[in-house]
Short mmCIF file of C-alpha atoms in Angstrom, two decimals:
data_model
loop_
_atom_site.label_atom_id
_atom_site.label_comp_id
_atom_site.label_asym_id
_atom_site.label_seq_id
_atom_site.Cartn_x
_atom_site.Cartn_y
_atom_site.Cartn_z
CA UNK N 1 -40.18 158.50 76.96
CA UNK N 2 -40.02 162.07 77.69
CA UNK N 3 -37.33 164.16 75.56
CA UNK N 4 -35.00 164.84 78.26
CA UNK N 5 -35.11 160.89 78.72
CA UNK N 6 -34.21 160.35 75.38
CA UNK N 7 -31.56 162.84 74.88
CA UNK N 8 -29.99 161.22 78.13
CA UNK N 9 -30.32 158.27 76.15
CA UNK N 10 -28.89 159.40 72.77
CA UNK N 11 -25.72 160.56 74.59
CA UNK N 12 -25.73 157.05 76.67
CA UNK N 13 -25.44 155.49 73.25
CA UNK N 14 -23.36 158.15 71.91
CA UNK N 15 -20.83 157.70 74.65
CA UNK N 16 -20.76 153.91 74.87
CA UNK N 17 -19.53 153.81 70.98
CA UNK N 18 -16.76 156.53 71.54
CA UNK N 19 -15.58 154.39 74.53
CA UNK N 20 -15.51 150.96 72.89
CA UNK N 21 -13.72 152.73 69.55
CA UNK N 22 -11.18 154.22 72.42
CA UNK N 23 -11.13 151.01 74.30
CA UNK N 24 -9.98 149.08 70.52
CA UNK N 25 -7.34 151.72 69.64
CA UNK N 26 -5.94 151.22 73.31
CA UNK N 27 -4.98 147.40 72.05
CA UNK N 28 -1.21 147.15 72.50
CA UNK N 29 0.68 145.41 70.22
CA UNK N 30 1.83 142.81 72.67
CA UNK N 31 -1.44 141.69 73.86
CA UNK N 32 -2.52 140.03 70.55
CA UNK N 33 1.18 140.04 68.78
CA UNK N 34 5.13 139.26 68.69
CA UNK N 35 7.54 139.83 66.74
CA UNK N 36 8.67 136.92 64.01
CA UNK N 37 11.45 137.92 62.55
CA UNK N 38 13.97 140.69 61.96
CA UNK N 39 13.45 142.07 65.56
CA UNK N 40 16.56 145.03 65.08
CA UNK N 41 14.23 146.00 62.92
CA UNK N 42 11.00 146.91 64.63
CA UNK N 43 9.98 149.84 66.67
CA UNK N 44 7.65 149.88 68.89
CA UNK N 45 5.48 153.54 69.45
CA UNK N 46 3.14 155.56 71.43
CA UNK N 47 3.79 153.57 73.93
CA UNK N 48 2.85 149.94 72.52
CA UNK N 49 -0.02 151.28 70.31
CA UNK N 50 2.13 151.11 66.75
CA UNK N 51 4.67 149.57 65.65
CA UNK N 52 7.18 150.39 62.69
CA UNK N 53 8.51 147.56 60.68
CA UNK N 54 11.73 148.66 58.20
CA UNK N 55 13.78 146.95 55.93
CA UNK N 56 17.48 147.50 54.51
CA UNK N 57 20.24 145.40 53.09
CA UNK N 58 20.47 143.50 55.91
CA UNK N 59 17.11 142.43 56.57
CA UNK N 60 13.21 143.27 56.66
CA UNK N 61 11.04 142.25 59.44
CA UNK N 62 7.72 140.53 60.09
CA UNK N 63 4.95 140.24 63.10
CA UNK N 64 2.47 137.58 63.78
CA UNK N 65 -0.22 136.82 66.00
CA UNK N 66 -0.47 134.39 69.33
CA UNK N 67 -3.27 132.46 68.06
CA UNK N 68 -4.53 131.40 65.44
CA UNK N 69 -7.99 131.53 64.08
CA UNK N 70 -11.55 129.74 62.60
CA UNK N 71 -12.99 132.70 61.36
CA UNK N 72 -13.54 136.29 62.24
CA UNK N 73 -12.99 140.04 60.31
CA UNK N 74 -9.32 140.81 60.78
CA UNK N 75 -8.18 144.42 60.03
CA UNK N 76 -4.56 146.20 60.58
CA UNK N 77 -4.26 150.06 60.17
CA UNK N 78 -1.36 150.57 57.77
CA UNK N 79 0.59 153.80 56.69
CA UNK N 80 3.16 152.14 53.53
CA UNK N 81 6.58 153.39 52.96
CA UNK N 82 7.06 156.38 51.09
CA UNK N 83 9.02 158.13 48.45
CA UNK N 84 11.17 155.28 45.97
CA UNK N 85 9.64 151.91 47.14
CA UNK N 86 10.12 149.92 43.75
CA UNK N 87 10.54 146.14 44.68
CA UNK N 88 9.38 146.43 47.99
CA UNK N 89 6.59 144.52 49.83
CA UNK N 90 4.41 145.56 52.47
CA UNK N 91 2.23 142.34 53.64
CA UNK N 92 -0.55 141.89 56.12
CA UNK N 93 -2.39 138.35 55.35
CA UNK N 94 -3.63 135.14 57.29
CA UNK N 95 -2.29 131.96 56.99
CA UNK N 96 -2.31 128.23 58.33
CA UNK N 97 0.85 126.03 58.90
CA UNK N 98 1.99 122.73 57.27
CA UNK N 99 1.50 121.27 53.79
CA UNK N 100 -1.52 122.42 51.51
CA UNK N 101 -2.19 125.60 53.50
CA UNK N 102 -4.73 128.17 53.09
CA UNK N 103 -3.33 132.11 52.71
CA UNK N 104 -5.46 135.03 52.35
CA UNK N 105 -3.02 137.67 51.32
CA UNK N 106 -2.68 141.75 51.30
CA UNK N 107 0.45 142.76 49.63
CA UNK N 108 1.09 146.23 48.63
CA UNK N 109 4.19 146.22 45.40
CA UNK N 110 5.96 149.36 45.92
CA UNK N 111 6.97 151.23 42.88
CA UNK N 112 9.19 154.63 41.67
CA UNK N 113 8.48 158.04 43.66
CA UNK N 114 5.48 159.46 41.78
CA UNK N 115 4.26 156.43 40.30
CA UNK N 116 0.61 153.92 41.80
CA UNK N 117 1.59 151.09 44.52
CA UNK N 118 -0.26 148.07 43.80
CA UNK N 119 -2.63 146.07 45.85
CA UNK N 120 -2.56 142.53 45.44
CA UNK N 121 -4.82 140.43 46.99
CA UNK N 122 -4.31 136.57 46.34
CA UNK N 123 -6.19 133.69 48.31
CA UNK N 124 -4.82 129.89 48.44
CA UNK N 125 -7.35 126.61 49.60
CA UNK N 126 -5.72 123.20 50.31
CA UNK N 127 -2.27 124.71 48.58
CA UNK N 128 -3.83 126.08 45.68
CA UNK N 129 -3.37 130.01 44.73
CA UNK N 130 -2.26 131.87 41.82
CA UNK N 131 -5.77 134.04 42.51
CA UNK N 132 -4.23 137.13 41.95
CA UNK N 133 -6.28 140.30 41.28
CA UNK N 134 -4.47 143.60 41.40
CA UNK N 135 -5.62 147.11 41.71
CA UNK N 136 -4.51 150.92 41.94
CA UNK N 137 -5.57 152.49 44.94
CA UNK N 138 -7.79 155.88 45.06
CA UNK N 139 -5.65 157.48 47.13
CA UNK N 140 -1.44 157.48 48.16
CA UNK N 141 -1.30 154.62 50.94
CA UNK N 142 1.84 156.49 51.96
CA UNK N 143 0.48 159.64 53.45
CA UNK N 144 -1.76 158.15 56.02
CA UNK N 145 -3.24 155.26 57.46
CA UNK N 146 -5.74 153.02 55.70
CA UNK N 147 -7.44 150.42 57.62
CA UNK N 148 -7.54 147.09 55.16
CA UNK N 149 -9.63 144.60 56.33
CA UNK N 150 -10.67 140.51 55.78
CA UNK N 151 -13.97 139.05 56.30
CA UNK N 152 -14.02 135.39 56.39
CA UNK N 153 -16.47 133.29 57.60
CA UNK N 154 -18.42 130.04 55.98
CA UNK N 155 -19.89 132.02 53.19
CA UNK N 156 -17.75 133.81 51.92
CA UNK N 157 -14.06 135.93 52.21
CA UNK N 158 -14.17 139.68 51.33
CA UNK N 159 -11.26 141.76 51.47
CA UNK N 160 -11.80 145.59 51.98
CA UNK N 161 -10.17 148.72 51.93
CA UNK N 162 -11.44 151.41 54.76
CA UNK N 163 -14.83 150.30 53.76
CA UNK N 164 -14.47 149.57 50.26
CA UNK N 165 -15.14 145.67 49.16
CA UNK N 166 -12.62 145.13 46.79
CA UNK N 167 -12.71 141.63 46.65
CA UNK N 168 -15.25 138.73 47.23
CA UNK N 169 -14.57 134.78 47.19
CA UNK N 170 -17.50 133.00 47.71
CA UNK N 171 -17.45 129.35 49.16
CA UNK N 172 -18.16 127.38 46.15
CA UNK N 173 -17.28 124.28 47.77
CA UNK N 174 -20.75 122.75 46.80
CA UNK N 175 -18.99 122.30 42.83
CA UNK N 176 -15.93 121.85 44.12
CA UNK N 177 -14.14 124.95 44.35
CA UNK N 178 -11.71 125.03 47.50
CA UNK N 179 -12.30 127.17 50.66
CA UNK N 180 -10.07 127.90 53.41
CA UNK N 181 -11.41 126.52 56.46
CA UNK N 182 -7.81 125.69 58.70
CA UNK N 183 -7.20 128.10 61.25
CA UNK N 184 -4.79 130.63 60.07
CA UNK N 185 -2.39 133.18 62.19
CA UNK N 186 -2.48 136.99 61.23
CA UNK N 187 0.95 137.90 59.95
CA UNK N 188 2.60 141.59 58.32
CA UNK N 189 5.95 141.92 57.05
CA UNK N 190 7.91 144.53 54.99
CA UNK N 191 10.21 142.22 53.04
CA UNK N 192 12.64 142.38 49.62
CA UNK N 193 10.35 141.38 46.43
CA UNK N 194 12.35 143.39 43.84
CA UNK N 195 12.33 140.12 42.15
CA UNK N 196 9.41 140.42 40.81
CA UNK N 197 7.41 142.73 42.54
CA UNK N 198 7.88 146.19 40.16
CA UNK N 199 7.27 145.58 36.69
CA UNK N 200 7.67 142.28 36.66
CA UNK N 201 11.40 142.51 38.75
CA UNK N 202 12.35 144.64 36.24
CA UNK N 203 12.75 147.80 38.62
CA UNK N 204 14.74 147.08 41.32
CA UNK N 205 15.20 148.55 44.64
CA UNK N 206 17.08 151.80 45.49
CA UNK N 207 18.89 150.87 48.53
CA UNK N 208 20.24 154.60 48.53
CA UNK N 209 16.37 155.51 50.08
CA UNK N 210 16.93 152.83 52.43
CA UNK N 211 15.57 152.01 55.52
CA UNK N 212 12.15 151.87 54.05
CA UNK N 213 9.53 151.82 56.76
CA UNK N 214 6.07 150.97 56.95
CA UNK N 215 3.49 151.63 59.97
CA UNK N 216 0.76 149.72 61.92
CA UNK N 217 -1.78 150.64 64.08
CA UNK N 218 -5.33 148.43 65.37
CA UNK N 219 -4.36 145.53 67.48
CA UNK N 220 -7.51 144.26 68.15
CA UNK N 221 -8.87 141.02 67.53
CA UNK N 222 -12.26 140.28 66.16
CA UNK N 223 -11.46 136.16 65.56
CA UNK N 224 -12.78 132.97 66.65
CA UNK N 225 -9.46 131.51 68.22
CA UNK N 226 -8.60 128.05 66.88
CA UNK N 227 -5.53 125.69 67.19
CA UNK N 228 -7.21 122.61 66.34
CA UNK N 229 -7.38 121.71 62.59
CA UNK N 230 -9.79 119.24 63.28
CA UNK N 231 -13.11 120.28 61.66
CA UNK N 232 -15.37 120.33 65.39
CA UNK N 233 -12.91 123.46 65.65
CA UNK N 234 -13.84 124.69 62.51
CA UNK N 235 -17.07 124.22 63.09
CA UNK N 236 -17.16 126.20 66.00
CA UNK N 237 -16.00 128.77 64.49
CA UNK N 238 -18.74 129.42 62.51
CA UNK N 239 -21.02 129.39 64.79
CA UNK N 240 -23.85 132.54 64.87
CA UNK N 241 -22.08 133.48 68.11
CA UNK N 242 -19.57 135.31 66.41
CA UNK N 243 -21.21 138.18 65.05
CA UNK N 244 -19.11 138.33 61.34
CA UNK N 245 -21.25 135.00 60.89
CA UNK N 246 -24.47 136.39 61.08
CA UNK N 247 -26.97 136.89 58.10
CA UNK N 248 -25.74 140.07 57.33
CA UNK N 249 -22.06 139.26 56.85
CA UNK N 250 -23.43 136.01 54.14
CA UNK N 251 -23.01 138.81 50.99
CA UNK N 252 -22.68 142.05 49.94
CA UNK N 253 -25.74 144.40 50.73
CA UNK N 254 -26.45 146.57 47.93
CA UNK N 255 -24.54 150.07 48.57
CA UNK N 256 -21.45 147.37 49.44
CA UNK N 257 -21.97 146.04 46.04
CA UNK N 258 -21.69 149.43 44.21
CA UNK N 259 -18.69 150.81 45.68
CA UNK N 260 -17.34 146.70 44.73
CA UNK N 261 -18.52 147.01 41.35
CA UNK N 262 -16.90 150.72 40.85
CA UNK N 263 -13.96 149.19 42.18
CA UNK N 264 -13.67 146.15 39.47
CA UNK N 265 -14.69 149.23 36.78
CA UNK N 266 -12.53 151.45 37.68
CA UNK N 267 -9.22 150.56 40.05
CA UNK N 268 -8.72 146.75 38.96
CA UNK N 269 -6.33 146.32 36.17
CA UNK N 270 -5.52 142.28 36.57
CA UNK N 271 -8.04 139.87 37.17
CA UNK N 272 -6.74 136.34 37.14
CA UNK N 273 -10.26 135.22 35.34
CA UNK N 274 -9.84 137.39 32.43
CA UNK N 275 -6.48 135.77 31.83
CA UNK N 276 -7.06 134.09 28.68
CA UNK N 277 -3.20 133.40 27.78
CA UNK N 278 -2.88 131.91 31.85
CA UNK N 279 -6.13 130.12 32.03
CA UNK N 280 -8.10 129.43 28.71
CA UNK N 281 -11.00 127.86 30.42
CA UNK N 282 -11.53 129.97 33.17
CA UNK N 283 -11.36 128.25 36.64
CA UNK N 284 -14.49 126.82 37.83
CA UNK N 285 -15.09 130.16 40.79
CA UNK N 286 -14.89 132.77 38.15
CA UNK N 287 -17.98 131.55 36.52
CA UNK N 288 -20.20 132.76 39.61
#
């Protein structure tokens, strides 16, 4: 290949990945999404490409997806609400219908002007949670967007921030740990958790800031679509045809598994394994 070939193909290649990043961000909301609840309360912007959810003392408001999926790496782009959000929640998460349902859950616990927002990532198998691990971001989730992120396929679940691992659940399911394996619908919401979401539910909200607003952005789908909770479905949906199920989406490569590790060091303040008082023998996934 002569050099003038293989600068024409350099920009080929070049090209191709600016017009499939173009081609994602072009996603309007209404292609993959609809609004669930509190519709007053949602803007749509830039002509379908965002969408503003806001809440006041009337009501917050939520989206969801059309489908619902088997596996896949889900990701919204998310700008949080600024200035006094104490005892607000901003929630993007996946989650199946019925009884014993699996979640895999973002939420974001506002908090006083000037103080960190938390992010709490939880995940429930078969109806069984309280797998909370919190952390302080490393930068203000209110002045831009963020893109936060969920891999999930039949290895293993890892939630990430831009491109930061933050959290990993493996499937343990071989000593009987739980995994979530029905097919879940993509969901965000801006909703009233001054109950409990600030120091404890000690700090409540400041209506007089109100409406509080939070931003999304990235309606693209990267999913295996599945409405059948019978396990051929699931099956399926772990199939190698889906690229987040190949070999290099089974664990953490190793400059993943620094920036997770600086992460648990230095940004993670709860860990429901290290909860002694909660759970004196730890459970059975937080031994691997």
């Amino acid at each position: 290949m002569g050099l003038s070939q293989f600068l024409g193909f350099f920009v080929f290649l070049l090209l191709s990945r600016v017009i499939a990043a173009a081609t994602k961000s072009d996603v309007k909301f209404d292609q993959n999404y609809y609004i669930t609840w509190g519709n007053d309360h949602v803007l749509s912007l830039n002509q379908g490409r965002a969408i503003q959810l806001s809440m006041d003392r009337s009501s917050g408001s939520g989206f969801g997806s059309k489908l619902h999926y088997g596996s896949g790496f889900f990701h919204l782009k998310m700008k949080l609400p600024d200035k006094d959000s104490a005892g607000i929640v901003t929630a993007f998460y996946l989650t199946s219908q019925g009884d014993k349902h699996d979640e895999l859950d973002f939420e974001f616990l506002g908090n006083r002007e000037g103080k960190p927002i938390t992010l709490q990532t939880n995940v429930f198998a078969n109806g069984v949670g309280n797998r909370e691990q919190r952390i302080h971001l490393w930068f203000d989730p209110t002045a831009d967007f963020h893109t936060y992120k969920i891999l999930w396929n039949s290895h293993q679940i890892v939630f990430y921030v831009d491109d930061v691992p933050i959290r990993v659940f493996k499937n343990l399911e071989n000593i009987g740990v739980g995994y979530p394996s029905k097919p879940m619908q993509i969901e965000a919401s801006l909703w009233n958790g001054e109950s409990w979401a600030t120091d404890g539910g000690r700090t409540k909200i400041d209506w007089t800031h109100a409406p509080f607003k939070a931003h999304f952005q990235g309606f693209d789908i990267s999913g295996c679509p599945s409405d059948d909770d019978q396990n051929r479905s699931i099956q399926r949906c772990y199939s190698s045809q889906y690229w987040w199920n190949s070999e290099k989406f089974w664990k953490l490569h190793s400059t993943q598994k620094a920036k997770y590790e600086n992460v648990r060091k230095n940004y993670m303040y709860y860990d429901y394994c290290s909860d002694r008082p909660r759970y004196p023998h730890p459970p059975k996934e937080c031994l691997y």
